[in-house]
PDB file of C-alpha atoms and ligand atoms in Angstrom:
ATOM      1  CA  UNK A 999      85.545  93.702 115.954  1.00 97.00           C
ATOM      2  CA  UNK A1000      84.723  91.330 113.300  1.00 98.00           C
ATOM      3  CA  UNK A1001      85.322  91.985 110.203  1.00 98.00           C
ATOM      4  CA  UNK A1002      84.280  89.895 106.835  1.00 98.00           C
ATOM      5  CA  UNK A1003      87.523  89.529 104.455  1.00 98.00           C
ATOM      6  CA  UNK A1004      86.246  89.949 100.733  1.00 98.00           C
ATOM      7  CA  UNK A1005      88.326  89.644  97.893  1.00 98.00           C
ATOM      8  CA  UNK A1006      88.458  88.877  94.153  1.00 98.00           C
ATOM      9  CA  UNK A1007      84.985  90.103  93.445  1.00 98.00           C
ATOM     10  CA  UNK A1008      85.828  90.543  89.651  1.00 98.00           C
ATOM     11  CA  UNK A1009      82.709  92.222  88.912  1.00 98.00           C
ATOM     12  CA  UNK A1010      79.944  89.649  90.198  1.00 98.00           C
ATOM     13  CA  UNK A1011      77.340  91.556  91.248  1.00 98.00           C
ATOM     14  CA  UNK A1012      75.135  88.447  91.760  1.00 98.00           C
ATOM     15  CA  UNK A1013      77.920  87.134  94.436  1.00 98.00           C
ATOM     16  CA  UNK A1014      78.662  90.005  96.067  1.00 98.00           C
ATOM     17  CA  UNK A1015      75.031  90.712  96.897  1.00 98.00           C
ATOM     18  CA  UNK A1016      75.015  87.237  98.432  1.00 98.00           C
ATOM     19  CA  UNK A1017      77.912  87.417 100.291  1.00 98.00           C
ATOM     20  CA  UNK A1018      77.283  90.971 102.051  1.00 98.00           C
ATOM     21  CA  UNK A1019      73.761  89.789 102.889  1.00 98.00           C
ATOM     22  CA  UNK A1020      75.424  86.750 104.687  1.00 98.00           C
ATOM     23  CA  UNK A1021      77.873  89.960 106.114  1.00 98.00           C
ATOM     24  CA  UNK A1022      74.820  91.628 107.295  1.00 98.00           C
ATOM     25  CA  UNK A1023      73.472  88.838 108.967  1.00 98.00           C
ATOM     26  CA  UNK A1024      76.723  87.852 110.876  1.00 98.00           C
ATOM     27  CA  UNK A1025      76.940  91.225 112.031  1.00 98.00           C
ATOM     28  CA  UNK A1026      80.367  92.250 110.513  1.00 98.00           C
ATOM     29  CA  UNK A1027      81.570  95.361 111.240  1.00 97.00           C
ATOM     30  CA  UNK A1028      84.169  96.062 108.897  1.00 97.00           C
ATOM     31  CA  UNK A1029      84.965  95.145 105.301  1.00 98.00           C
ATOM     32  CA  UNK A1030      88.556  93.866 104.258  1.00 98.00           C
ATOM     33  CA  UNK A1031      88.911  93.891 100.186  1.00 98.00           C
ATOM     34  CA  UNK A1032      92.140  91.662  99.529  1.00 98.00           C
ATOM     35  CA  UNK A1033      91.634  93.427  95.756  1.00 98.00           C
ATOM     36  CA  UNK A1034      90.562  92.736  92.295  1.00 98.00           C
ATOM     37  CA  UNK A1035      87.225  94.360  92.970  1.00 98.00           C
ATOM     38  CA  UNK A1036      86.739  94.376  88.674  1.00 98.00           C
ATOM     39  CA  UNK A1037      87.778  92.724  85.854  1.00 95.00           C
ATOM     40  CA  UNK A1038      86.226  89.306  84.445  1.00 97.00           C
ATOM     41  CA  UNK A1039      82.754  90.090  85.666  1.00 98.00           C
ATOM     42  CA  UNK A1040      79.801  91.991  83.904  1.00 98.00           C
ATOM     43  CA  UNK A1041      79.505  94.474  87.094  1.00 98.00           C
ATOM     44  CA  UNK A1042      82.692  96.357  87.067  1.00 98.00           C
ATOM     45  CA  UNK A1043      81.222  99.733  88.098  1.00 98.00           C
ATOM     46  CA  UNK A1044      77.962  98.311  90.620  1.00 98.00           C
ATOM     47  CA  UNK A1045      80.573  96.205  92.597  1.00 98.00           C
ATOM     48  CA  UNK A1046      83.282  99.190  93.121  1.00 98.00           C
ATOM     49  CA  UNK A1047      80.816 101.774  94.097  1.00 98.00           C
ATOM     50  CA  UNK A1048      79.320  99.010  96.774  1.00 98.00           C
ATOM     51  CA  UNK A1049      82.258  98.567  98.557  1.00 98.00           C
ATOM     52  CA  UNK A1050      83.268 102.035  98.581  1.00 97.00           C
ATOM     53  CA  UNK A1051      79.983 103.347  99.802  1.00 97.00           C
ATOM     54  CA  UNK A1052      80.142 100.293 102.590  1.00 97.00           C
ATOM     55  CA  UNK A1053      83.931 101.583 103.099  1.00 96.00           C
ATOM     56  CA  UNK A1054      85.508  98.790 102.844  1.00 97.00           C
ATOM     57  CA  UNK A1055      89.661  98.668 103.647  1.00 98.00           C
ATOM     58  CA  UNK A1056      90.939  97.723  99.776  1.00 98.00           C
ATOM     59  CA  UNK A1057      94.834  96.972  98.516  1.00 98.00           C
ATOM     60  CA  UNK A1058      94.914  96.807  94.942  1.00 98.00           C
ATOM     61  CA  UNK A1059      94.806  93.303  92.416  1.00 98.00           C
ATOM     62  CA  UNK A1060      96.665  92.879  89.261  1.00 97.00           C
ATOM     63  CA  UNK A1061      93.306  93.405  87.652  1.00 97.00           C
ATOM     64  CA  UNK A1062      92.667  96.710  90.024  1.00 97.00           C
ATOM     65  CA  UNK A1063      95.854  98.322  88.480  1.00 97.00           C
ATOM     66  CA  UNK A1064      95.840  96.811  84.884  1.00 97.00           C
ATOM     67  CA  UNK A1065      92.756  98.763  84.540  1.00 94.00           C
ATOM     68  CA  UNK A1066      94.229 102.068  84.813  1.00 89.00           C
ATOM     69  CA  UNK A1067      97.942 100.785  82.944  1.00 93.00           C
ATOM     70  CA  UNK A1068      99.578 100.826  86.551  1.00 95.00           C
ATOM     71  CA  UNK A1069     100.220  97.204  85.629  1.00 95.00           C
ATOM     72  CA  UNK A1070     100.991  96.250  81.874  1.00 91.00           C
ATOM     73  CA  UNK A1071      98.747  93.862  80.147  1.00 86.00           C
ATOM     74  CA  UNK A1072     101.475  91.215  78.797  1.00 87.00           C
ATOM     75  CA  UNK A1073     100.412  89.922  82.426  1.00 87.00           C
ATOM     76  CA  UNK A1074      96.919  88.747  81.953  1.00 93.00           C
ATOM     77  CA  UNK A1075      95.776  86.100  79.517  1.00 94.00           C
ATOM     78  CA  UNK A1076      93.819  87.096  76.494  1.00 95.00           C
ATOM     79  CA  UNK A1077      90.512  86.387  78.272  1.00 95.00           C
ATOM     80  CA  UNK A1078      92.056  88.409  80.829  1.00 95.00           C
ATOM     81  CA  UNK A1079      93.476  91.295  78.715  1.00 95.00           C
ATOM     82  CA  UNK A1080      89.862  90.734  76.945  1.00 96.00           C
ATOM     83  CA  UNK A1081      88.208  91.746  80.648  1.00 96.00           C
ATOM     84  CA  UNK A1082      90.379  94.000  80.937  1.00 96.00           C
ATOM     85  CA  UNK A1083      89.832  96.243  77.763  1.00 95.00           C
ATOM     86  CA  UNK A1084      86.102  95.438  78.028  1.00 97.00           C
ATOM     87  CA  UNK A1085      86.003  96.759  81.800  1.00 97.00           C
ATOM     88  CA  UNK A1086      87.640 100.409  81.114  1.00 95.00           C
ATOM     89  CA  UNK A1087      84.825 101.205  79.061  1.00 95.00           C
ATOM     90  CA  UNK A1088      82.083 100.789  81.804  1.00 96.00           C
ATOM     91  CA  UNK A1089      83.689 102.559  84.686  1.00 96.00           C
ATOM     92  CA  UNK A1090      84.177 106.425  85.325  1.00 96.00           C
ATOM     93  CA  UNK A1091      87.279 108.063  84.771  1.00 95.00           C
ATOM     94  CA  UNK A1092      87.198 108.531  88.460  1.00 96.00           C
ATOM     95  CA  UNK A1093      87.089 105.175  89.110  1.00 96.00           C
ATOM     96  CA  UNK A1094      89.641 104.271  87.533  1.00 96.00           C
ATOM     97  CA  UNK A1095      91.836 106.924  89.137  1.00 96.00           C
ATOM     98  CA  UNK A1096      90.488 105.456  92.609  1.00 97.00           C
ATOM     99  CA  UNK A1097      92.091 102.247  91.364  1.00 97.00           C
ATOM    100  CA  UNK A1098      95.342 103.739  90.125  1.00 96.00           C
ATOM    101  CA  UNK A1099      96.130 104.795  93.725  1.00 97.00           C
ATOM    102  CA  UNK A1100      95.095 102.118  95.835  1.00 98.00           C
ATOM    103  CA  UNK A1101      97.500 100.555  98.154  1.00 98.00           C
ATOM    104  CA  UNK A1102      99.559  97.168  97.741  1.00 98.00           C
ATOM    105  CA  UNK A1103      99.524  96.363 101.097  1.00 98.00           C
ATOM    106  CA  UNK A1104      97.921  97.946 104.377  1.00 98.00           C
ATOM    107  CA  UNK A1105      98.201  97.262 108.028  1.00 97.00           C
ATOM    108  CA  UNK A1106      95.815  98.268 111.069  1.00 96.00           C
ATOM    109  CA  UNK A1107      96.155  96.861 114.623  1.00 96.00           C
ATOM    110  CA  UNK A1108      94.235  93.560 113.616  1.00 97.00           C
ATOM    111  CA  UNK A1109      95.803  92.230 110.654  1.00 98.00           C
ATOM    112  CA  UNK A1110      97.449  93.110 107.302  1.00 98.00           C
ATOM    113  CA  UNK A1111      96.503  92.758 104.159  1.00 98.00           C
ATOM    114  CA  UNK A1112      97.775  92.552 100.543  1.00 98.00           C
ATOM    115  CA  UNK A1113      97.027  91.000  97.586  1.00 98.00           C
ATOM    116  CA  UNK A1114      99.595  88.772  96.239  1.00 98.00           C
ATOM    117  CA  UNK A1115     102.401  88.550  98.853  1.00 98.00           C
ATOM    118  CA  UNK A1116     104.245  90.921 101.464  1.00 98.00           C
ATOM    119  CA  UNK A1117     107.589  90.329  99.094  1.00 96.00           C
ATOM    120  CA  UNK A1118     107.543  91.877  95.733  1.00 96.00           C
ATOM    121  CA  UNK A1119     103.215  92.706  96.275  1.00 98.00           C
ATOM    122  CA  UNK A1120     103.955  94.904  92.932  1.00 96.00           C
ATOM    123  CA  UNK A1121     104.488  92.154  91.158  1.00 95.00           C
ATOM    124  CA  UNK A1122     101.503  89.765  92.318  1.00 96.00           C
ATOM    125  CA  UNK A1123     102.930  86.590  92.866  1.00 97.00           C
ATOM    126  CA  UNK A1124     100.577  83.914  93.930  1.00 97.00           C
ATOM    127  CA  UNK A1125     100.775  82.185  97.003  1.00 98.00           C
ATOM    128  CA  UNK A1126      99.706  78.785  96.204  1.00 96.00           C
ATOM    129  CA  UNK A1127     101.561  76.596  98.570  1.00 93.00           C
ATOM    130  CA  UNK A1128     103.901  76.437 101.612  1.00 95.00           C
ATOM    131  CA  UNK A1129     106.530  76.606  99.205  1.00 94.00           C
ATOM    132  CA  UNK A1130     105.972  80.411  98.362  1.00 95.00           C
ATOM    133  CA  UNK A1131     104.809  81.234 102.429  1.00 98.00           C
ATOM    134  CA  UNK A1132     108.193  81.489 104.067  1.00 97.00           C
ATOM    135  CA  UNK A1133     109.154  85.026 102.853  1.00 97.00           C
ATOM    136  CA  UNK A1134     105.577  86.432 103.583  1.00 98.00           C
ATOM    137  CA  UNK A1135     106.144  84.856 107.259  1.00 98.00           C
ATOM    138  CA  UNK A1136     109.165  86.433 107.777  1.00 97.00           C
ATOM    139  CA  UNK A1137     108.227  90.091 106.525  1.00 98.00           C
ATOM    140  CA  UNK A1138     104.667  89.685 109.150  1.00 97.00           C
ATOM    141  CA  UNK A1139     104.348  92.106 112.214  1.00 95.00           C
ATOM    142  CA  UNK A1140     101.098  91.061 112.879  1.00 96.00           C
ATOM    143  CA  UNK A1141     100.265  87.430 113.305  1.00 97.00           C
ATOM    144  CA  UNK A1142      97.568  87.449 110.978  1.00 98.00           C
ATOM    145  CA  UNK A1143      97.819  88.472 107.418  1.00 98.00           C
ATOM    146  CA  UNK A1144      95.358  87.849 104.548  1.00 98.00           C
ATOM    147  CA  UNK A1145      95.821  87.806 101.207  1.00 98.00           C
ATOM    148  CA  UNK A1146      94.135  86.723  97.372  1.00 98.00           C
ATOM    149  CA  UNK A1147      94.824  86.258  93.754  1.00 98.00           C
ATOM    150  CA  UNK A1148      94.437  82.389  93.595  1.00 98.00           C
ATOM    151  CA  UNK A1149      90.914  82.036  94.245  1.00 98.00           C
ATOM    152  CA  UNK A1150      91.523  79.002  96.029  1.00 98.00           C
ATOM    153  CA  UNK A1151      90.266  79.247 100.075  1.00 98.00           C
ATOM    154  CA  UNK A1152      93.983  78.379 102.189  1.00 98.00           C
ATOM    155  CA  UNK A1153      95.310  78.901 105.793  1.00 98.00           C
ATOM    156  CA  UNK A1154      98.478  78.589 106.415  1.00 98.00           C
ATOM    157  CA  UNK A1155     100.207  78.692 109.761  1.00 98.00           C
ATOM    158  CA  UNK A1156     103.963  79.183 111.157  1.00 98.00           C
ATOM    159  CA  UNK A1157     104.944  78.101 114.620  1.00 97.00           C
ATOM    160  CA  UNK A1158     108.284  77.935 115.680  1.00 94.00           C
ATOM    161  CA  UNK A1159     109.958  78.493 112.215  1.00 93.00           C
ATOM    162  CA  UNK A1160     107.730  75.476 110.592  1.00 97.00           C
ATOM    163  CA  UNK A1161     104.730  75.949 108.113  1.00 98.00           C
ATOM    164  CA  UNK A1162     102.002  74.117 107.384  1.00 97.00           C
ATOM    165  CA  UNK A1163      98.705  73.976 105.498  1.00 97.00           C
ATOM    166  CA  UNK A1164      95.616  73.877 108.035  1.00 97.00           C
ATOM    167  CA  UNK A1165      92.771  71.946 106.596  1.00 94.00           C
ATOM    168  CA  UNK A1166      89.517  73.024 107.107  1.00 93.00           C
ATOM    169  CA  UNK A1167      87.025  75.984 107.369  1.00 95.00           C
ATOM    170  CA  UNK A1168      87.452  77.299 111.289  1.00 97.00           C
ATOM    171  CA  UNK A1169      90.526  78.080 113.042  1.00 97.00           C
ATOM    172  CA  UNK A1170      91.320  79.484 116.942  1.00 97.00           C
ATOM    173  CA  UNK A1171      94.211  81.979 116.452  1.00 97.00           C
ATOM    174  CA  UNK A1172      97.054  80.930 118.918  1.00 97.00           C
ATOM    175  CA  UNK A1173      99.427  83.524 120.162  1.00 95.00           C
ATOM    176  CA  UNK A1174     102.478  81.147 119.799  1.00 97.00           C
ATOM    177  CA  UNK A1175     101.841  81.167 115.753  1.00 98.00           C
ATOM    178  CA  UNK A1176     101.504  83.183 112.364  1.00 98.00           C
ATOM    179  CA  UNK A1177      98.803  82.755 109.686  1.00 98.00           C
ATOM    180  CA  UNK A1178      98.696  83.892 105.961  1.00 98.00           C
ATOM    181  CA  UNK A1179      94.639  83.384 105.323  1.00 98.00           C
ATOM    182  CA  UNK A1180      93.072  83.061 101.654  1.00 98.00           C
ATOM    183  CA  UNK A1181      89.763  83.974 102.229  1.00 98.00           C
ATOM    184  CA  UNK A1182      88.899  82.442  98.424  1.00 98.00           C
ATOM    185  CA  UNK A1183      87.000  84.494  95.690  1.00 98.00           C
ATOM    186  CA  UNK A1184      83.773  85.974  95.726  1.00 98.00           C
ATOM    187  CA  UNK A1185      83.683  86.426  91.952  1.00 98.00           C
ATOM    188  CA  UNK A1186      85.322  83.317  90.399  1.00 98.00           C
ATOM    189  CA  UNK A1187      86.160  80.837  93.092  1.00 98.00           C
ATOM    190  CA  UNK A1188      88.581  78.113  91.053  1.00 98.00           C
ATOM    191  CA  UNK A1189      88.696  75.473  94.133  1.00 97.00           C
ATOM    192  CA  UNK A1190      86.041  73.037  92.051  1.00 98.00           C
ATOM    193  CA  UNK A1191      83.439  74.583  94.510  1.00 98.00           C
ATOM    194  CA  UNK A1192      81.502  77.336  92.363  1.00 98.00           C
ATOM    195  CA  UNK A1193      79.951  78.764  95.627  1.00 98.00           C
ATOM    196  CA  UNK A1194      80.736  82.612  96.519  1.00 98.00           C
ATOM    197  CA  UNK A1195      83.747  82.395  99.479  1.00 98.00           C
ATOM    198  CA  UNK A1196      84.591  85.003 101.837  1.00 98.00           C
ATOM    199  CA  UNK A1197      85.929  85.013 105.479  1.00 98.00           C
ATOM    200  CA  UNK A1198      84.983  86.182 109.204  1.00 98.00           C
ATOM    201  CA  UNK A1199      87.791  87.462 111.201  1.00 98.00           C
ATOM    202  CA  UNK A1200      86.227  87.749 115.276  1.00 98.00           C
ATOM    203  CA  UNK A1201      89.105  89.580 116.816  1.00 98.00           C
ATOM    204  CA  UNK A1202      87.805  88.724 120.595  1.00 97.00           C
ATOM    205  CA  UNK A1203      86.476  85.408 119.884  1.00 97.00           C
ATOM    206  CA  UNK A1204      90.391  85.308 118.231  1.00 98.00           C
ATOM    207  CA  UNK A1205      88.660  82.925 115.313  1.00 98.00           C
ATOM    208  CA  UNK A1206      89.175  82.677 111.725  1.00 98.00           C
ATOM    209  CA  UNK A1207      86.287  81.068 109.302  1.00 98.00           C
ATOM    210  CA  UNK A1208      86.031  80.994 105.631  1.00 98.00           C
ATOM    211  CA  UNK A1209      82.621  80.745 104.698  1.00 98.00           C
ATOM    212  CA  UNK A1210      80.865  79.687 101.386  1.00 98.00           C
ATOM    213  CA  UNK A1211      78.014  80.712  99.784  1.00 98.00           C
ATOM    214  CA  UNK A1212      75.393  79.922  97.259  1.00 98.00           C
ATOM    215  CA  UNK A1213      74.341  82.369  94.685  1.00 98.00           C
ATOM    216  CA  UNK A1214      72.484  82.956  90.656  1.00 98.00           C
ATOM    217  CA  UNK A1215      75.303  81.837  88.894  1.00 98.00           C
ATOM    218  CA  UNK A1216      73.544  81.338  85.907  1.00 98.00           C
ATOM    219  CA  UNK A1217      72.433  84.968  85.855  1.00 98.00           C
ATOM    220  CA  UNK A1218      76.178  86.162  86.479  1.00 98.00           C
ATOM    221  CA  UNK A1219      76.972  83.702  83.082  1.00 98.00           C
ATOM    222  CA  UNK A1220      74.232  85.066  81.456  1.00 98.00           C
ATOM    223  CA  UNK A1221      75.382  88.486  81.691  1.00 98.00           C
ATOM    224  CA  UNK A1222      78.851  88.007  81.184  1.00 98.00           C
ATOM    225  CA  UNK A1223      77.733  86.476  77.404  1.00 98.00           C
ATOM    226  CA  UNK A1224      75.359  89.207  76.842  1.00 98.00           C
ATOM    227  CA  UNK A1225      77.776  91.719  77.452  1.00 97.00           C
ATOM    228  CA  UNK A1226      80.212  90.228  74.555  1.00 97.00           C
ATOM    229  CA  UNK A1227      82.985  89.108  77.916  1.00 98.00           C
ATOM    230  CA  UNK A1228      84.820  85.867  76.647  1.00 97.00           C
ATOM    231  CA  UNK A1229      82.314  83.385  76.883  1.00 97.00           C
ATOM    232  CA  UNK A1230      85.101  81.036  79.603  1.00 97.00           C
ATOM    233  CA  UNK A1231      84.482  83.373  81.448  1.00 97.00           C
ATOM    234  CA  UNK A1232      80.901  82.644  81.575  1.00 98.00           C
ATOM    235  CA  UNK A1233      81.270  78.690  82.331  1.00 97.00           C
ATOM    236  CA  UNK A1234      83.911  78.486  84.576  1.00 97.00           C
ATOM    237  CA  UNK A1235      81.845  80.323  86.995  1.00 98.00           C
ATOM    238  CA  UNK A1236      79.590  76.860  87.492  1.00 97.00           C
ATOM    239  CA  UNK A1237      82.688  74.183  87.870  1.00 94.00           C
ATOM    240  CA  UNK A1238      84.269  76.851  89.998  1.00 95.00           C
ATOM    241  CA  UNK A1239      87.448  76.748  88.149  1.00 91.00           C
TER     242      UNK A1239
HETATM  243 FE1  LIG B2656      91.768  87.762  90.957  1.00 96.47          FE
END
């Protein structure tokens, strides 16, 4: 199987079309949403109904639940409680009950997935740095486990009770270690690289490759002003921060 790992889409139709055209082409078979499919972005609604109808396996974001109240708004910041607000009024009432119910964390043979990390996922706390890995680690019963919410592209591995930061795009899963993979954002990457990022998971080649992507920023910026969204919103799409 190989599956492309999407997440933080945050309403970017512009990347998302980029990204599952480069998912097309590498023949992916399976779509794994790490969440925040809305919120930020001027296509909310387009960019849910695409990865449902390509069923896609999704765990909720912060921004996933805040939409329906699931999780409370003192959260976000204003731009985000801004989205937020803005966003319920272009989806469907059944959207947003999709979004109410999806998952926090889910598991198949392959891998798991969650949005934030394995402890607390309810309460979305970002996994920035080795520092916050270790309790992810030891809750994993599957070596590989990918995750979001920082927008920043990150592999982290364990072997024999040590953890540390792999650099680079490509890595060979080893059967002697652990990983915790940040695939980046789709939507609103915030590495300084403004290109879409997403990652390939090839469960018999056993490899692991975040991927990046170019795509019309300047048309995702020019909707998100025309549509009344914070304008920040708008230009931190092109530093990619
Ligand atoms: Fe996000």
């Amino acid at each position: 199987m190989r599956y492309g790992i999407i997440s933080d889409i945050h309403g970017n139709l512009e990347a998302l079309e980029v990204v599952l055209n480069e998912c097309r082409k590498l023949k992916i078979g399976s779509l794994l949403c790490a969440g925040d499919i809305v919120g930020y972005g001027a296509n909310p609604k387009e960019c849910l109904d695409i990865v449902r109808k390509l069923k896609a396996v999704i765990v909720a974001g912060n921004h996933d639940w805040a939409i329906s109240g699931r999780l409370d708004a003192s959260y976000f910041t204003e731009d985000g409680k801004a989205a937020i607000m803005w966003t319920r009024t272009r989806i469907a009432l059944e959207d947003i009950a999709y979004m109410n119910d999806l998952p926090l964390c889910l598991k198949n043979k392959d891998c798991i997935l969650v949005h934030g990390t394995l402890n607390d996922p309810s309460h979305f706390i970002y996994l920035t740095d080795i520092s916050k890995a270790a309790a992810t680690f030891a809750l994993m019963d599957s070596p590989v486990c990918f995750v979001g919410h920082t927008h920043v592209p990150m592999v982290l591995i364990e072997r024999g009770g040590n953890i540390y930061k792999h650099e680079g795009t490509e890595l060979e899963i080893r059967p002697e270690c652990k990983y915790i993979i940040n695939p980046g954002s789709i939507g609103q990457p915030r590495d300084g690289n403004p290109l879409a990022s997403f990652g390939v998971y090839d469960t018999q080649m056993q490899t692991i490759e975040i991927r990046r992507v170019l795509y019309d920023v300047q048309k995702a910026q020019r909707k998100i002003i025309e549509a009344g969204l914070p304008k920040p919103l708008a230009l931190r799409l092109a530093q990619g921060e």
